Amino acid sequence: MVLALTLDAKSAVATDTLPWTGDSAVGANQPYQHGYSPTDLLRWNPADDTDAEYLRAKVPLQQRVVANSATQRNRALPTQTQQLTLAGDYGNAFFESHPYTNEFSQYLFNYWQYTDVYASWHGMPTEGVPRDYYDPNLDWREKWFEFGMLNLPNPGYTNAAHANGVRSLGCIFFSPNDRGDQAYSELLVRDAGGGFPAARKLIEIAEYYGFDGYFANQESSVAPADIPAYKQFLKQLRDGGLYVQWYDSIDNSTGAISYQNEFNAVNAPFVRDSRLGDVSASTFLNYWWNKTKLTNSKAYAAGLGLDSRKSVFAGVEAGMYQFDQPYNLDDNLGADGAPMNAIATLGADFVSSDYADKTHDDAQAQVFDRERRWWTGSSQGATSPDGAWKGISKYIAERSVINGSTFATSFNTGHGLSTWNEGRLSNDAEWGNINLQDIPVTWQWWIDAARSPLTADFDYGPEYTPASRFSYQKIGAYDGGSSLVLSGTLASDNTVRLYKTDLTVTSASTLDLTYAKPSADDDSELRLALVLASDPDKVVQVPLAGSGRRTDGWTTATADLSAYAGRRIASLGLVVAAGAQPIERYQVNLGALALHDGVDRTPAVPQGLAITQLLPDTDELFLSWQRSDYDTVRRYDVYLDDTYLGGIYDDVFYAKHFTAASGTVKVVAVGPDGSRSAPAVVPFDLGTAPGKVTAVAARDGTLKATWTPPPSGQPVTLKVTSVDTSAPYTKEVTVPGGGTGTTLTGVPVDGAGYVLTARSGSGTTTAVRGAFADAEITPYPASAVRVSGNSFTFSRPALADWHTLTVLEDGQPKSFATTYGSGNKPYIIRGRTTRAAMTVTMSRSASRVVAVLEDYAGNRTQTVLRGSQVVLPDSGGA
């Protein structure tokens, strides 16, 4: 039941996300994240971290509005009780952790308003692990490759978290099995000044990739002598500006695994130490708590001067027990009915990951209902919970970042079955991109009606399969992938609370509502529902004339709010006013809502748009441009002519299934009020480029390139560039017109990636990507072995692409135990040999001992550790 076993032992089969197939299959060069071992961490450099520039989060952490309990659904809830969700992101794919991709049924988190910290729980292989090492059909213990002790949060999820005022954390994880020989002690090595280089690297990584800190899950025992250094290491992270949460797993005195299930003298020093002060921000309590333990936790925190609703998180094992929890969060309520401690959940993404049909587009409505039930208690958004599970919102007050004098939403949830642009279908392909998620509707759902309240749902268009309780006409989105549909029998006025806000009204303020009403003309009326901060008990209704008529598609109604100048809108919603008689089969879709303040905030045309790689052989496109400040631009939308490709707040973009032979790539900047810039454009025409470009690298340092000549007959310029910019390599040659191939010599043979571009005159530049031949390997250094008599202790090889290390005694391989009790191997295997097994005893004091290192490419090299030289059979390597 402990944290390590929960996900990796019990739930791994259920939560693994298998590789997508068909149109959603990974692109040949699609950027994805990887994990990091301590060795990887200490040598980390963004210039040689694969795809680093495409995996950064750029949205700054937004400030949340000052809490206003008067507009909460439960006014009695204290606003300072924090919540952390430790969960997967789009899924738990090992080689497909992308910032976005073309799959609707990826998991899209939609309840940021109840969350203060998002922490990534997503095991990831280290960089360079060959994808074919993973066989999804084998038992989870048969993953014979290395997972990093460090995984970073998905940048798309970090962007969405930051847009909602939520911190985003990576995860540091050590356990006896899950990370092979990797150990915490590798992070505690000091430099000459007494600092921790590993802590500096962790700070650098967080700053570069744009997230906020780390969840530290130490589930292997710590040597008592190491405890002070471990806390100093944590303090260096905290002093570096990072948020750190510590898991309740280690006894502060003995270093033994000891789950306290409460905050006390055994684990509190990992948050506030009597000598060092604050070493982390908070702790995640293990799950076996009760009323007494949580009451004691609050008292102990108070005795240390800590606010337990910010520093002590009562853990909930969401993934294992789901809606049938053995723990009752009511035990965390004090005598006043308010939470005593913060709340943390592990694996709340079970709403998708453990659902049998999670990958089926037509089953996503059930995923949405499950998620709504977890967070609100009701799958349908009712006021009463579906069962014993009462929902996180019973204990955590809703938050908001919606402030200032402008606001815009198109009710996008971050995925779709198609994409619409101002009501016009722009792309009929499915997609999943949380970077495009609008600020979620604060309440799912809060609809007040005297009789027969309307039902609410997100309408993803004709291809969507809603829950069976709905019968509305599916029309899709106005802008993006979804609209908000209200439907049913309109028998009384319905007040639909949408957003908690702190918006300023000026003398020039207007509010646009774009809607579609496919149901028949009637005497209903739409009215804006404003709750002003000065009078939170009153809903101010602003009528939208003519809104009872059936519309032919989308229409926009504008309301003048100047009468409320100087006031602040604390809640924004809609009243659907009933007619004289009940109206059956009523339906209205909300497509967009935008508050303007009379100031022209249209962003400037994006500058510097360039096609950085156009790869016809793999149908991929890489773009770059100059990014403006987030206060000016909320996102950039990318088009091929008028077909939508995607969007993000960034200065780089990747697209797959890019099959066009010619056209114009456009990038449009979208402002905080929804205004749109004129497009930046860059044309391309593969008819002017060399065609069918191929490249084959050989072990002799040659790269053979071929192509079909362009119609112009002009010379062709080829340029090969290494992807690794920390060790840049570039070579350029020009071939006379009519040529169809050439061989470049002297290229690297280190297995690194390259881009080969081909251009003829002023025509479009085309490219192909590949990897240089791998004919190099660095010997395992004898200094990496600690020898004491016949005892040999091996360190993890520093070679970036090492795979196995065979230890021969008199020509016979030694045996090494593997994790999960999976038997012995006649070599040290990366990521699976136990740390204890890295020490072996030789049979004879005079024996010959040789270490044979092999890399992923099959290159081998030997190091004589004791005795005479041993000649290896020819492996083709060094």
PDB file of C-alpha atoms in Angstrom, residues 3 42 78 129 300 327 377 474 497 513 550 650 667 679 720 766 835 839:
ATOM      1  CA  LEU A   3       3.530   4.888  -2.481  1.00  0.00           C
ATOM      2  CA  LEU A  42      25.062  15.732 -13.276  1.00  0.00           C
ATOM      3  CA  PRO A  78     -11.636  28.137   4.374  1.00  0.00           C
ATOM      4  CA  VAL A 129      16.829   3.793 -24.764  1.00  0.00           C
ATOM      5  CA  TYR A 300       2.312  19.556  15.883  1.00  0.00           C
ATOM      6  CA  TYR A 327     -10.250   6.684   4.374  1.00  0.00           C
ATOM      7  CA  GLY A 377     -18.820  14.131  -5.855  1.00  0.00           C
ATOM      8  CA  LYS A 474     -24.376  18.178 -31.721  1.00  0.00           C
ATOM      9  CA  ARG A 497     -22.737  30.042 -12.612  1.00  0.00           C
ATOM     10  CA  LEU A 513     -21.497  36.313 -25.915  1.00  0.00           C
ATOM     11  CA  ARG A 550     -33.536  30.237 -33.348  1.00  0.00           C
ATOM     12  CA  ASP A 650       5.736  29.252 -27.373  1.00  0.00           C
ATOM     13  CA  VAL A 667       0.863  32.070 -37.437  1.00  0.00           C
ATOM     14  CA  PRO A 679      -1.030  36.472 -39.705  1.00  0.00           C
ATOM     15  CA  VAL A 720      24.416  18.377 -42.684  1.00  0.00           C
ATOM     16  CA  THR A 766      13.705  20.439 -47.708  1.00  0.00           C
ATOM     17  CA  ARG A 835      22.570  -1.709  -6.347  1.00  0.00           C
ATOM     18  CA  THR A 839      29.452  -5.497  -5.614  1.00  0.00           C
TER      19      THR A 839
END
